[in-house]
mmCIF file of C-alpha atoms in Angstrom:
data_model
loop_
_atom_site.group_PDB
_atom_site.id
_atom_site.type_symbol
_atom_site.label_atom_id
_atom_site.label_comp_id
_atom_site.label_asym_id
_atom_site.label_seq_id
_atom_site.Cartn_x
_atom_site.Cartn_y
_atom_site.Cartn_z
ATOM 1 C CA UNK A 1 0.000 0.000 0.000
ATOM 2 C CA UNK A 2 3.062 2.196 -0.436
ATOM 3 C CA UNK A 3 3.357 5.158 1.874
ATOM 4 C CA UNK A 4 -0.376 5.456 2.420
ATOM 5 C CA UNK A 5 -1.834 5.136 5.866
ATOM 6 C CA UNK A 6 -2.852 1.530 6.431
ATOM 7 C CA UNK A 7 -6.559 0.841 6.427
ATOM 8 C CA UNK A 8 -8.013 -0.184 9.805
ATOM 9 C CA UNK A 9 -9.913 -3.455 10.088
ATOM 10 C CA UNK A 10 -11.410 -4.814 13.292
ATOM 11 C CA UNK A 11 -12.546 -8.424 13.438
ATOM 12 C CA UNK A 12 -15.138 -8.930 16.166
ATOM 13 C CA UNK A 13 -15.552 -12.455 17.443
ATOM 14 C CA UNK A 14 -16.113 -14.278 20.714
ATOM 15 C CA UNK A 15 -18.631 -16.287 22.651
ATOM 16 C CA UNK A 16 -22.210 -16.373 21.451
ATOM 17 C CA UNK A 17 -24.314 -14.156 23.690
ATOM 18 C CA UNK A 18 -21.358 -12.045 24.821
ATOM 19 C CA UNK A 19 -22.614 -8.854 23.130
ATOM 20 C CA UNK A 20 -21.566 -8.961 19.502
ATOM 21 C CA UNK A 21 -24.673 -7.126 18.237
ATOM 22 C CA UNK A 22 -24.195 -4.342 20.773
ATOM 23 C CA UNK A 23 -20.521 -4.026 19.876
ATOM 24 C CA UNK A 24 -21.338 -3.789 16.173
ATOM 25 C CA UNK A 25 -23.860 -1.022 16.824
ATOM 26 C CA UNK A 26 -21.121 0.788 18.723
ATOM 27 C CA UNK A 27 -18.818 0.565 15.704
ATOM 28 C CA UNK A 28 -21.612 1.814 13.426
ATOM 29 C CA UNK A 29 -22.109 4.825 15.706
ATOM 30 C CA UNK A 30 -18.399 5.581 15.316
ATOM 31 C CA UNK A 31 -18.704 5.579 11.521
ATOM 32 C CA UNK A 32 -17.129 2.188 10.810
ATOM 33 C CA UNK A 33 -18.542 0.109 7.953
ATOM 34 C CA UNK A 34 -19.897 -3.043 9.606
ATOM 35 C CA UNK A 35 -20.512 -6.509 8.146
ATOM 36 C CA UNK A 36 -21.989 -9.214 10.392
ATOM 37 C CA UNK A 37 -21.567 -13.006 10.220
ATOM 38 C CA UNK A 38 -19.173 -13.050 7.276
ATOM 39 C CA UNK A 39 -17.430 -16.379 6.533
ATOM 40 C CA UNK A 40 -13.673 -15.887 7.019
ATOM 41 C CA UNK A 41 -12.833 -16.691 3.391
ATOM 42 C CA UNK A 42 -15.117 -13.819 2.308
ATOM 43 C CA UNK A 43 -13.204 -11.214 4.288
ATOM 44 C CA UNK A 44 -10.400 -10.917 1.732
ATOM 45 C CA UNK A 45 -12.718 -9.969 -1.205
ATOM 46 C CA UNK A 46 -14.481 -7.484 1.087
ATOM 47 C CA UNK A 47 -11.160 -5.943 2.114
ATOM 48 C CA UNK A 48 -10.128 -5.600 -1.525
ATOM 49 C CA UNK A 49 -13.361 -3.783 -2.348
ATOM 50 C CA UNK A 50 -12.935 -1.546 0.699
ATOM 51 C CA UNK A 51 -9.383 -0.694 -0.354
ATOM 52 C CA UNK A 52 -10.701 0.637 -3.666
ATOM 53 C CA UNK A 53 -13.256 2.801 -1.872
ATOM 54 C CA UNK A 54 -11.136 4.155 0.957
ATOM 55 C CA UNK A 55 -12.914 7.508 1.056
ATOM 56 C CA UNK A 56 -16.267 5.862 1.746
ATOM 57 C CA UNK A 57 -14.953 2.822 3.644
ATOM 58 C CA UNK A 58 -11.954 4.066 5.640
ATOM 59 C CA UNK A 59 -12.590 1.736 8.577
ATOM 60 C CA UNK A 60 -14.053 -1.745 8.400
ATOM 61 C CA UNK A 61 -15.545 -3.979 11.098
ATOM 62 C CA UNK A 62 -16.243 -7.633 10.353
ATOM 63 C CA UNK A 63 -17.999 -10.007 12.746
ATOM 64 C CA UNK A 64 -17.011 -13.680 12.668
ATOM 65 C CA UNK A 65 -18.617 -16.192 15.008
ATOM 66 C CA UNK A 66 -18.911 -19.901 15.635
ATOM 67 C CA UNK A 67 -21.269 -20.253 12.663
ATOM 68 C CA UNK A 68 -18.147 -20.062 10.483
ATOM 69 C CA UNK A 69 -17.664 -23.754 11.250
ATOM 70 C CA UNK A 70 -14.508 -25.400 9.921
ATOM 71 C CA UNK A 71 -13.593 -22.165 8.187
ATOM 72 C CA UNK A 72 -12.508 -20.841 11.587
ATOM 73 C CA UNK A 73 -9.573 -23.245 11.469
ATOM 74 C CA UNK A 74 -7.972 -20.901 8.910
ATOM 75 C CA UNK A 75 -8.529 -17.831 11.091
ATOM 76 C CA UNK A 76 -5.010 -17.358 12.431
ATOM 77 C CA UNK A 77 -3.246 -17.737 9.079
ATOM 78 C CA UNK A 78 -5.730 -15.434 7.419
ATOM 79 C CA UNK A 79 -5.334 -12.693 10.052
ATOM 80 C CA UNK A 80 -1.530 -12.917 9.946
ATOM 81 C CA UNK A 81 -1.598 -12.545 6.172
ATOM 82 C CA UNK A 82 -3.988 -9.600 6.365
ATOM 83 C CA UNK A 83 -1.745 -7.835 8.884
ATOM 84 C CA UNK A 84 1.003 -7.534 6.284
ATOM 85 C CA UNK A 85 -0.995 -4.878 4.431
ATOM 86 C CA UNK A 86 -3.604 -3.598 6.915
ATOM 87 C CA UNK A 87 -3.906 -2.408 10.506
ATOM 88 C CA UNK A 88 -5.846 -5.352 11.949
ATOM 89 C CA UNK A 89 -7.324 -5.739 15.418
ATOM 90 C CA UNK A 90 -9.028 -8.847 16.754
ATOM 91 C CA UNK A 91 -11.632 -8.071 19.410
ATOM 92 C CA UNK A 92 -12.822 -11.072 21.430
ATOM 93 C CA UNK A 93 -15.997 -10.709 23.510
ATOM 94 C CA UNK A 94 -16.291 -13.082 26.443
ATOM 95 C CA UNK A 95 -18.464 -13.668 29.510
ATOM 96 C CA UNK A 96 -18.799 -16.261 32.226
ATOM 97 C CA UNK A 97 -20.839 -19.368 31.512
ATOM 98 C CA UNK A 98 -23.338 -18.401 34.221
ATOM 99 C CA UNK A 99 -23.883 -15.034 32.546
ATOM 100 C CA UNK A 100 -24.263 -16.540 29.073
ATOM 101 C CA UNK A 101 -26.713 -19.179 30.308
ATOM 102 C CA UNK A 102 -28.851 -16.470 31.933
ATOM 103 C CA UNK A 103 -28.832 -14.426 28.741
ATOM 104 C CA UNK A 104 -29.876 -17.375 26.602
ATOM 105 C CA UNK A 105 -32.600 -18.381 29.036
ATOM 106 C CA UNK A 106 -33.863 -14.800 29.072
ATOM 107 C CA UNK A 107 -33.936 -14.540 25.267
ATOM 108 C CA UNK A 108 -35.353 -18.083 24.880
ATOM 109 C CA UNK A 109 -33.165 -18.617 21.847
ATOM 110 C CA UNK A 110 -31.085 -21.761 21.282
ATOM 111 C CA UNK A 111 -27.324 -21.623 21.211
ATOM 112 C CA UNK A 112 -26.016 -22.061 17.626
ATOM 113 C CA UNK A 113 -24.055 -25.166 18.688
ATOM 114 C CA UNK A 114 -26.850 -26.705 20.732
ATOM 115 C CA UNK A 115 -27.828 -30.168 19.546
ATOM 116 C CA UNK A 116 -30.666 -32.484 20.520
ATOM 117 C CA UNK A 117 -30.326 -33.398 24.167
ATOM 118 C CA UNK A 118 -27.773 -30.646 24.823
ATOM 119 C CA UNK A 119 -28.080 -28.094 27.559
ATOM 120 C CA UNK A 120 -27.009 -24.535 26.876
ATOM 121 C CA UNK A 121 -23.985 -25.160 29.078
ATOM 122 C CA UNK A 122 -22.971 -28.155 26.944
ATOM 123 C CA UNK A 123 -23.021 -25.961 23.834
ATOM 124 C CA UNK A 124 -21.056 -23.190 25.564
ATOM 125 C CA UNK A 125 -18.334 -25.561 26.690
ATOM 126 C CA UNK A 126 -18.008 -26.927 23.160
ATOM 127 C CA UNK A 127 -17.854 -23.400 21.775
ATOM 128 C CA UNK A 128 -15.098 -22.406 24.218
ATOM 129 C CA UNK A 129 -12.937 -25.274 23.005
ATOM 130 C CA UNK A 130 -13.479 -24.272 19.358
ATOM 131 C CA UNK A 131 -12.614 -20.618 20.039
ATOM 132 C CA UNK A 132 -9.685 -21.175 22.400
ATOM 133 C CA UNK A 133 -6.955 -20.482 19.854
ATOM 134 C CA UNK A 134 -8.747 -17.456 18.439
ATOM 135 C CA UNK A 135 -9.088 -16.026 21.944
ATOM 136 C CA UNK A 136 -5.370 -16.522 22.551
ATOM 137 C CA UNK A 137 -4.474 -14.393 19.503
ATOM 138 C CA UNK A 138 -6.945 -11.570 20.236
ATOM 139 C CA UNK A 139 -5.551 -8.061 20.595
ATOM 140 C CA UNK A 140 -8.381 -6.990 22.879
ATOM 141 C CA UNK A 141 -10.564 -9.123 25.148
ATOM 142 C CA UNK A 142 -13.632 -7.585 26.761
ATOM 143 C CA UNK A 143 -15.437 -9.530 29.471
ATOM 144 C CA UNK A 144 -19.054 -8.376 29.274
ATOM 145 C CA UNK A 145 -20.302 -10.327 32.299
ATOM 146 C CA UNK A 146 -20.834 -7.190 34.383
ATOM 147 C CA UNK A 147 -21.504 -4.761 31.523
ATOM 148 C CA UNK A 148 -24.874 -3.527 30.303
ATOM 149 C CA UNK A 149 -25.388 -2.533 26.663
ATOM 150 C CA UNK A 150 -24.495 1.116 27.331
ATOM 151 C CA UNK A 151 -21.290 0.235 29.169
ATOM 152 C CA UNK A 152 -20.178 -2.089 26.389
ATOM 153 C CA UNK A 153 -20.886 0.568 23.752
ATOM 154 C CA UNK A 154 -18.842 3.030 25.805
ATOM 155 C CA UNK A 155 -15.919 0.569 25.956
ATOM 156 C CA UNK A 156 -16.030 0.318 22.152
ATOM 157 C CA UNK A 157 -16.117 4.111 21.820
ATOM 158 C CA UNK A 158 -13.224 4.587 24.241
ATOM 159 C CA UNK A 159 -11.024 2.055 22.437
ATOM 160 C CA UNK A 160 -11.914 2.618 18.779
ATOM 161 C CA UNK A 161 -13.345 6.134 18.554
ATOM 162 C CA UNK A 162 -11.459 9.268 17.652
ATOM 163 C CA UNK A 163 -10.956 11.609 20.644
ATOM 164 C CA UNK A 164 -13.788 13.928 19.636
ATOM 165 C CA UNK A 165 -16.161 11.007 19.042
ATOM 166 C CA UNK A 166 -16.556 10.600 22.786
ATOM 167 C CA UNK A 167 -18.313 13.956 22.839
ATOM 168 C CA UNK A 168 -22.085 14.335 22.669
ATOM 169 C CA UNK A 169 -23.282 15.883 19.412
ATOM 170 C CA UNK A 170 -25.595 18.560 20.783
ATOM 171 C CA UNK A 171 -27.793 20.547 18.414
ATOM 172 C CA UNK A 172 -29.384 23.748 19.711
ATOM 173 C CA UNK A 173 -32.275 24.683 17.427
ATOM 174 C CA UNK A 174 -34.689 27.615 17.392
ATOM 175 C CA UNK A 175 -38.244 27.116 16.180
ATOM 176 C CA UNK A 176 -41.639 28.786 16.082
ATOM 177 C CA UNK A 177 -44.472 27.245 18.075
ATOM 178 C CA UNK A 178 -46.965 28.295 15.404
ATOM 179 C CA UNK A 179 -45.199 25.958 12.979
ATOM 180 C CA UNK A 180 -45.319 22.980 15.351
ATOM 181 C CA UNK A 181 -43.080 21.352 17.934
ATOM 182 C CA UNK A 182 -39.962 19.548 16.653
ATOM 183 C CA UNK A 183 -40.862 15.877 16.917
ATOM 184 C CA UNK A 184 -37.265 14.814 17.599
ATOM 185 C CA UNK A 185 -36.519 17.282 20.404
ATOM 186 C CA UNK A 186 -34.994 15.901 23.610
ATOM 187 C CA UNK A 187 -35.523 19.151 25.545
ATOM 188 C CA UNK A 188 -37.904 22.002 24.701
ATOM 189 C CA UNK A 189 -37.463 25.553 26.035
ATOM 190 C CA UNK A 190 -40.222 28.179 25.750
ATOM 191 C CA UNK A 191 -39.130 31.798 25.302
ATOM 192 C CA UNK A 192 -42.643 33.223 25.070
ATOM 193 C CA UNK A 193 -42.361 34.556 28.634
ATOM 194 C CA UNK A 194 -40.124 37.338 27.271
ATOM 195 C CA UNK A 195 -41.402 40.483 25.506
ATOM 196 C CA UNK A 196 -41.587 39.957 21.755
ATOM 197 C CA UNK A 197 -39.258 42.218 19.683
ATOM 198 C CA UNK A 198 -41.762 41.814 16.846
ATOM 199 C CA UNK A 199 -43.857 44.556 18.465
ATOM 200 C CA UNK A 200 -40.913 46.963 18.449
ATOM 201 C CA UNK A 201 -40.948 48.685 15.014
ATOM 202 C CA UNK A 202 -37.204 49.286 15.159
ATOM 203 C CA UNK A 203 -36.411 45.617 15.808
ATOM 204 C CA UNK A 204 -39.143 43.895 13.792
ATOM 205 C CA UNK A 205 -37.153 43.738 10.492
ATOM 206 C CA UNK A 206 -34.234 41.952 12.141
ATOM 207 C CA UNK A 207 -33.834 38.514 13.697
ATOM 208 C CA UNK A 208 -32.222 37.145 16.855
ATOM 209 C CA UNK A 209 -28.778 36.876 15.290
ATOM 210 C CA UNK A 210 -28.675 40.654 14.962
ATOM 211 C CA UNK A 211 -26.810 42.285 17.869
ATOM 212 C CA UNK A 212 -29.622 44.786 18.484
ATOM 213 C CA UNK A 213 -32.245 42.063 18.866
ATOM 214 C CA UNK A 214 -29.959 39.810 20.901
ATOM 215 C CA UNK A 215 -29.094 42.542 23.368
ATOM 216 C CA UNK A 216 -32.758 43.490 23.692
ATOM 217 C CA UNK A 217 -33.855 39.891 24.400
ATOM 218 C CA UNK A 218 -31.083 39.119 26.886
ATOM 219 C CA UNK A 219 -31.650 42.412 28.733
ATOM 220 C CA UNK A 220 -35.260 41.507 29.573
ATOM 221 C CA UNK A 221 -36.103 40.581 33.193
ATOM 222 C CA UNK A 222 -35.607 36.849 33.684
ATOM 223 C CA UNK A 223 -33.713 36.182 30.431
ATOM 224 C CA UNK A 224 -30.214 35.811 31.868
ATOM 225 C CA UNK A 225 -31.559 34.058 34.953
ATOM 226 C CA UNK A 226 -33.365 31.555 32.733
ATOM 227 C CA UNK A 227 -30.227 30.908 30.668
ATOM 228 C CA UNK A 228 -27.993 30.513 33.718
ATOM 229 C CA UNK A 229 -30.427 28.133 35.408
ATOM 230 C CA UNK A 230 -30.751 26.052 32.250
ATOM 231 C CA UNK A 231 -26.981 25.773 31.860
ATOM 232 C CA UNK A 232 -26.743 24.565 35.464
ATOM 233 C CA UNK A 233 -29.658 22.160 34.988
ATOM 234 C CA UNK A 234 -28.165 20.541 31.897
ATOM 235 C CA UNK A 235 -24.998 19.469 33.746
ATOM 236 C CA UNK A 236 -26.499 16.251 35.198
ATOM 237 C CA UNK A 237 -28.433 15.675 31.965
ATOM 238 C CA UNK A 238 -25.267 15.645 29.859
ATOM 239 C CA UNK A 239 -23.541 13.433 32.409
ATOM 240 C CA UNK A 240 -26.461 11.022 32.185
ATOM 241 C CA UNK A 241 -26.378 11.068 28.389
ATOM 242 C CA UNK A 242 -22.699 10.150 28.540
ATOM 243 C CA UNK A 243 -23.292 7.272 30.965
ATOM 244 C CA UNK A 244 -26.113 5.933 28.793
ATOM 245 C CA UNK A 245 -24.015 6.355 25.635
ATOM 246 C CA UNK A 246 -26.513 8.788 24.110
ATOM 247 C CA UNK A 247 -24.360 10.531 21.527
ATOM 248 C CA UNK A 248 -26.866 12.853 19.870
ATOM 249 C CA UNK A 249 -29.326 15.259 21.510
ATOM 250 C CA UNK A 250 -31.500 18.150 20.345
ATOM 251 C CA UNK A 251 -32.370 21.175 22.469
ATOM 252 C CA UNK A 252 -35.280 23.027 20.874
ATOM 253 C CA UNK A 253 -35.748 26.679 21.844
ATOM 254 C CA UNK A 254 -39.119 28.096 20.818
ATOM 255 C CA UNK A 255 -40.954 31.394 20.559
ATOM 256 C CA UNK A 256 -44.062 32.350 18.605
ATOM 257 C CA UNK A 257 -42.562 32.644 15.123
ATOM 258 C CA UNK A 258 -39.007 31.379 15.557
ATOM 259 C CA UNK A 259 -37.432 34.661 14.484
ATOM 260 C CA UNK A 260 -36.449 36.821 17.459
ATOM 261 C CA UNK A 261 -36.475 35.482 21.042
ATOM 262 C CA UNK A 262 -35.771 31.821 20.295
ATOM 263 C CA UNK A 263 -33.004 32.675 17.834
ATOM 264 C CA UNK A 264 -31.288 35.048 20.265
ATOM 265 C CA UNK A 265 -31.460 32.532 23.124
ATOM 266 C CA UNK A 266 -30.309 29.667 20.892
ATOM 267 C CA UNK A 267 -27.224 31.605 19.862
ATOM 268 C CA UNK A 268 -26.476 32.599 23.453
ATOM 269 C CA UNK A 269 -26.850 29.072 24.877
ATOM 270 C CA UNK A 270 -24.806 27.546 22.061
ATOM 271 C CA UNK A 271 -21.976 29.997 22.678
ATOM 272 C CA UNK A 272 -21.962 29.157 26.391
ATOM 273 C CA UNK A 273 -21.983 25.414 25.731
ATOM 274 C CA UNK A 274 -19.133 25.592 23.218
ATOM 275 C CA UNK A 275 -16.711 25.993 26.092
ATOM 276 C CA UNK A 276 -17.358 22.438 27.273
ATOM 277 C CA UNK A 277 -15.019 19.574 26.406
ATOM 278 C CA UNK A 278 -17.738 16.900 26.459
ATOM 279 C CA UNK A 279 -20.007 18.296 23.732
ATOM 280 C CA UNK A 280 -19.754 19.256 20.072
ATOM 281 C CA UNK A 281 -22.234 22.044 19.347
ATOM 282 C CA UNK A 282 -24.159 22.770 16.180
ATOM 283 C CA UNK A 283 -26.793 25.460 15.714
ATOM 284 C CA UNK A 284 -29.895 25.342 13.559
ATOM 285 C CA UNK A 285 -32.691 27.868 13.062
ATOM 286 C CA UNK A 286 -35.603 25.846 11.760
ATOM 287 C CA UNK A 287 -38.111 28.558 10.985
ATOM 288 C CA UNK A 288 -35.896 31.548 10.359
ATOM 289 C CA UNK A 289 -36.892 33.090 7.026
ATOM 290 C CA UNK A 290 -40.525 32.050 7.158
ATOM 291 C CA UNK A 291 -43.093 34.779 6.828
#
């Protein structure tokens, strides 16, 4: 691959029921291209296609599990060959037998290696033997016994995400109530308790991004107090979002028409939040420009 940066490939494998689906969703959230349950001999053609489309497939995640059958016997030689030209990581997900049995009993699904007369534990023990060598060559082993889905997703983000991908993507959006509530809002703020600049002939032609309107709105009784209280209130909310691995959130700030008060407050709150290290801020004015 010459002097080019080597393409990253993560192969996710491990015990059935240890959290592969959750891990793959975590990779998808990080922007990796994900392929589930791919036979090992099909990885090479996929890698070749990905190499030709590096701009759209810069990072690749492939899940391989016990359903690969005898093909898994070629796993080590295949990975070693792939490492000559690519940056390859093998992630092995594991859990205790007690944990895996509970998960299978809860889901009421059979283990893929379970045969007539087998218990789930019988199938798990057989699977462990089959995957022993693959586990020994793994670069990363995550024991998910004590992890919930959010904690596992966070482990994936911490290990495989870019530094800024750990931040919450927070959109602060102004809107007009007369055009309807944003259906995807996580938090809704109502600015209609403030005097409306629309009724001021000197301010009516402008919107909340204009300094004159912004200063007028923020100078009104209760405006700064409201903003300060909201910024204090959102501290535990953002901490909770981070713990629950919620990576996208929308704060909708409304006034009657979405032109003056909501726009001014949206800009102010966004500017205050931009100083935080745990969020990436974007601003949107949904109804600005409507008559």
